Amino acid sequence: MKCFPVITNFILLIVIQWLAPFPVFSASEMTNKKISHLQIGFYDLLSKKKEIYDVKIVINQNTLLSTIVDPNDNRFIFKGKFVQKSLPGQPLQYHYTPIFYHNPTSGLMVDGLIDYFTQHNMPPFTPIWVNGKLIDLFPNRSE
């Protein structure tokens, strides 16, 4: 259990990296539907266990629809909706709504990611900008 905070932080970092490009769109730019495909992975150094997932993100206005599937096990599927709820001068926030989640096995590292979204329904993020370009998002620790 000593490695649980490390795994949780790593999973959170992966999620933040995959959400990082999306807040840079203004409301007028997000009126067109955009689709992004990427692959995320989790690796546990202690057990040398790895998990790879295919991610599809559909951006429509201020809404991100995400689908995560395991390419090695078509029974695993996660679908969720993230709606941007930020106010001027406030941290960037997404309201998470679960759509569908099916995991036939237990003990996967991705479970920590899903649990984080479920427990933090509206997690705030602090953007990091360098020369006018968004490079990363970090969770706001004031919650």
mmCIF file of C-alpha atoms in Angstrom:
data_model
loop_
_atom_site.group_PDB
_atom_site.id
_atom_site.type_symbol
_atom_site.label_atom_id
_atom_site.label_comp_id
_atom_site.label_asym_id
_atom_site.label_seq_id
_atom_site.Cartn_x
_atom_site.Cartn_y
_atom_site.Cartn_z
ATOM 1 C CA MET A 1 0.000 0.000 0.000
ATOM 2 C CA LYS A 2 2.999 2.300 0.248
ATOM 3 C CA CYS A 3 3.081 2.595 -3.528
ATOM 4 C CA PHE A 4 -0.630 3.577 -3.800
ATOM 5 C CA PRO A 5 0.026 7.373 -3.544
ATOM 6 C CA VAL A 6 2.722 7.059 -6.215
ATOM 7 C CA ILE A 7 0.404 5.149 -8.545
ATOM 8 C CA THR A 8 -2.441 7.601 -7.881
ATOM 9 C CA ASN A 9 -0.210 10.604 -8.593
ATOM 10 C CA PHE A 10 1.095 8.956 -11.758
ATOM 11 C CA ILE A 11 -2.437 8.216 -12.964
ATOM 12 C CA LEU A 12 -3.467 11.783 -12.180
ATOM 13 C CA LEU A 13 -0.475 13.088 -14.135
ATOM 14 C CA ILE A 14 -1.447 10.976 -17.161
ATOM 15 C CA VAL A 15 -5.014 12.295 -17.051
ATOM 16 C CA ILE A 16 -3.828 15.862 -16.718
ATOM 17 C CA GLN A 17 -1.516 15.414 -19.685
ATOM 18 C CA TRP A 18 -4.409 14.160 -21.789
ATOM 19 C CA LEU A 19 -6.713 16.945 -20.734
ATOM 20 C CA ALA A 20 -4.058 19.641 -21.172
ATOM 21 C CA PRO A 21 -4.706 20.536 -24.829
ATOM 22 C CA PHE A 22 -8.443 20.980 -24.475
ATOM 23 C CA PRO A 23 -8.882 24.103 -22.303
ATOM 24 C CA VAL A 24 -6.950 26.246 -24.778
ATOM 25 C CA PHE A 25 -9.978 26.453 -27.075
ATOM 26 C CA SER A 26 -12.239 29.451 -26.654
ATOM 27 C CA ALA A 27 -16.001 29.013 -26.764
ATOM 28 C CA SER A 28 -16.118 30.210 -30.372
ATOM 29 C CA GLU A 29 -13.436 27.717 -31.418
ATOM 30 C CA MET A 30 -15.176 24.836 -29.666
ATOM 31 C CA THR A 31 -18.401 25.152 -31.664
ATOM 32 C CA ASN A 32 -16.987 22.798 -34.292
ATOM 33 C CA LYS A 33 -16.735 19.142 -33.347
ATOM 34 C CA LYS A 34 -13.160 17.907 -32.986
ATOM 35 C CA ILE A 35 -12.110 14.292 -32.501
ATOM 36 C CA SER A 36 -8.823 13.214 -30.974
ATOM 37 C CA HIS A 37 -7.407 9.694 -30.702
ATOM 38 C CA LEU A 38 -4.518 8.882 -28.402
ATOM 39 C CA GLN A 39 -3.140 6.090 -26.299
ATOM 40 C CA ILE A 40 -2.405 6.290 -22.576
ATOM 41 C CA GLY A 41 -0.452 3.860 -20.492
ATOM 42 C CA PHE A 42 0.131 3.059 -16.858
ATOM 43 C CA TYR A 43 3.260 1.388 -15.528
ATOM 44 C CA ASP A 44 3.885 0.187 -11.982
ATOM 45 C CA LEU A 45 7.603 0.167 -11.231
ATOM 46 C CA LEU A 46 7.298 -2.204 -8.264
ATOM 47 C CA SER A 47 5.339 -4.949 -9.981
ATOM 48 C CA LYS A 48 6.553 -4.107 -13.508
ATOM 49 C CA LYS A 49 2.936 -4.252 -14.596
ATOM 50 C CA LYS A 50 1.752 -2.166 -17.536
ATOM 51 C CA GLU A 51 -1.628 -1.260 -18.959
ATOM 52 C CA ILE A 52 -2.322 0.423 -22.287
ATOM 53 C CA TYR A 53 -5.628 1.988 -23.290
ATOM 54 C CA ASP A 54 -6.986 3.598 -26.437
ATOM 55 C CA VAL A 55 -8.667 6.949 -25.821
ATOM 56 C CA LYS A 56 -11.089 8.778 -28.078
ATOM 57 C CA ILE A 57 -12.065 12.327 -27.138
ATOM 58 C CA VAL A 58 -14.801 14.219 -28.949
ATOM 59 C CA ILE A 59 -14.877 17.969 -28.323
ATOM 60 C CA ASN A 60 -18.205 19.642 -28.992
ATOM 61 C CA GLN A 61 -18.578 23.221 -27.732
ATOM 62 C CA ASN A 62 -17.566 23.191 -24.019
ATOM 63 C CA THR A 63 -18.067 19.445 -23.654
ATOM 64 C CA LEU A 64 -15.504 16.656 -23.853
ATOM 65 C CA LEU A 65 -16.873 13.161 -24.438
ATOM 66 C CA SER A 66 -14.226 10.570 -23.652
ATOM 67 C CA THR A 67 -14.126 6.866 -24.374
ATOM 68 C CA ILE A 68 -11.384 4.640 -22.975
ATOM 69 C CA VAL A 69 -11.081 1.037 -24.153
ATOM 70 C CA ASP A 70 -8.544 -1.705 -23.578
ATOM 71 C CA PRO A 71 -7.213 -2.905 -26.955
ATOM 72 C CA ASN A 72 -6.403 -6.299 -25.394
ATOM 73 C CA ASP A 73 -9.782 -6.814 -23.699
ATOM 74 C CA ASN A 74 -12.842 -5.485 -25.496
ATOM 75 C CA ARG A 75 -14.949 -6.034 -22.352
ATOM 76 C CA PHE A 76 -13.359 -2.998 -20.634
ATOM 77 C CA ILE A 77 -14.976 0.311 -21.557
ATOM 78 C CA PHE A 78 -15.257 3.726 -19.923
ATOM 79 C CA LYS A 79 -17.348 6.596 -21.244
ATOM 80 C CA GLY A 80 -17.565 9.943 -19.509
ATOM 81 C CA LYS A 81 -18.568 13.522 -20.169
ATOM 82 C CA PHE A 82 -16.564 16.539 -18.994
ATOM 83 C CA VAL A 83 -18.260 19.947 -19.203
ATOM 84 C CA GLN A 84 -16.111 23.048 -18.706
ATOM 85 C CA LYS A 85 -17.545 25.083 -15.808
ATOM 86 C CA SER A 86 -14.919 27.783 -15.271
ATOM 87 C CA LEU A 87 -15.657 31.363 -14.325
ATOM 88 C CA PRO A 88 -13.295 34.287 -15.029
ATOM 89 C CA GLY A 89 -10.664 34.513 -12.311
ATOM 90 C CA GLN A 90 -11.429 31.002 -11.057
ATOM 91 C CA PRO A 91 -9.427 27.790 -11.588
ATOM 92 C CA LEU A 92 -10.262 25.771 -14.686
ATOM 93 C CA GLN A 93 -12.934 23.231 -13.767
ATOM 94 C CA TYR A 94 -14.628 20.342 -15.521
ATOM 95 C CA HIS A 95 -17.862 18.802 -14.273
ATOM 96 C CA TYR A 96 -17.633 15.030 -14.732
ATOM 97 C CA THR A 97 -20.684 12.928 -15.536
ATOM 98 C CA PRO A 98 -20.254 9.167 -15.916
ATOM 99 C CA ILE A 99 -21.971 7.703 -18.955
ATOM 100 C CA PHE A 100 -20.887 4.060 -18.879
ATOM 101 C CA TYR A 101 -18.212 2.027 -17.124
ATOM 102 C CA HIS A 102 -17.688 -1.716 -17.361
ATOM 103 C CA ASN A 103 -14.621 -3.425 -15.954
ATOM 104 C CA PRO A 104 -14.893 -7.221 -15.780
ATOM 105 C CA THR A 105 -11.632 -7.548 -13.847
ATOM 106 C CA SER A 106 -10.425 -5.870 -10.670
ATOM 107 C CA GLY A 107 -7.114 -4.448 -9.560
ATOM 108 C CA LEU A 108 -6.336 -2.482 -12.705
ATOM 109 C CA MET A 109 -4.340 0.719 -12.380
ATOM 110 C CA VAL A 110 -6.914 2.595 -14.461
ATOM 111 C CA ASP A 111 -9.406 2.026 -11.623
ATOM 112 C CA GLY A 112 -7.612 4.775 -9.681
ATOM 113 C CA LEU A 113 -8.263 7.204 -12.519
ATOM 114 C CA ILE A 114 -11.960 6.309 -12.656
ATOM 115 C CA ASP A 115 -12.234 6.563 -8.851
ATOM 116 C CA TYR A 116 -10.611 10.015 -8.948
ATOM 117 C CA PHE A 117 -13.182 11.271 -11.445
ATOM 118 C CA THR A 118 -16.013 9.791 -9.384
ATOM 119 C CA GLN A 119 -14.809 11.262 -6.069
ATOM 120 C CA HIS A 120 -13.908 14.688 -7.466
ATOM 121 C CA ASN A 121 -16.988 15.480 -9.504
ATOM 122 C CA MET A 122 -15.656 18.935 -10.383
ATOM 123 C CA PRO A 123 -11.861 18.878 -9.945
ATOM 124 C CA PRO A 124 -10.266 22.330 -10.389
ATOM 125 C CA PHE A 125 -7.070 22.609 -12.428
ATOM 126 C CA THR A 126 -4.395 25.282 -12.483
ATOM 127 C CA PRO A 127 -3.041 25.976 -15.987
ATOM 128 C CA ILE A 128 0.680 26.608 -16.528
ATOM 129 C CA TRP A 129 1.394 29.007 -19.421
ATOM 130 C CA VAL A 130 4.797 29.669 -21.036
ATOM 131 C CA ASN A 131 5.053 32.300 -23.775
ATOM 132 C CA GLY A 132 1.297 32.237 -24.265
ATOM 133 C CA LYS A 133 1.175 28.450 -24.737
ATOM 134 C CA LEU A 134 -0.498 26.058 -22.313
ATOM 135 C CA ILE A 135 2.070 23.449 -21.327
ATOM 136 C CA ASP A 136 0.411 21.631 -18.453
ATOM 137 C CA LEU A 137 -2.429 21.496 -15.957
ATOM 138 C CA PHE A 138 -1.988 20.680 -12.297
ATOM 139 C CA PRO A 139 -4.703 19.903 -9.756
ATOM 140 C CA ASN A 140 -5.506 22.819 -7.510
ATOM 141 C CA ARG A 141 -4.542 21.657 -4.004
ATOM 142 C CA SER A 142 -6.894 24.116 -2.279
ATOM 143 C CA GLU A 143 -9.913 21.810 -2.571
#
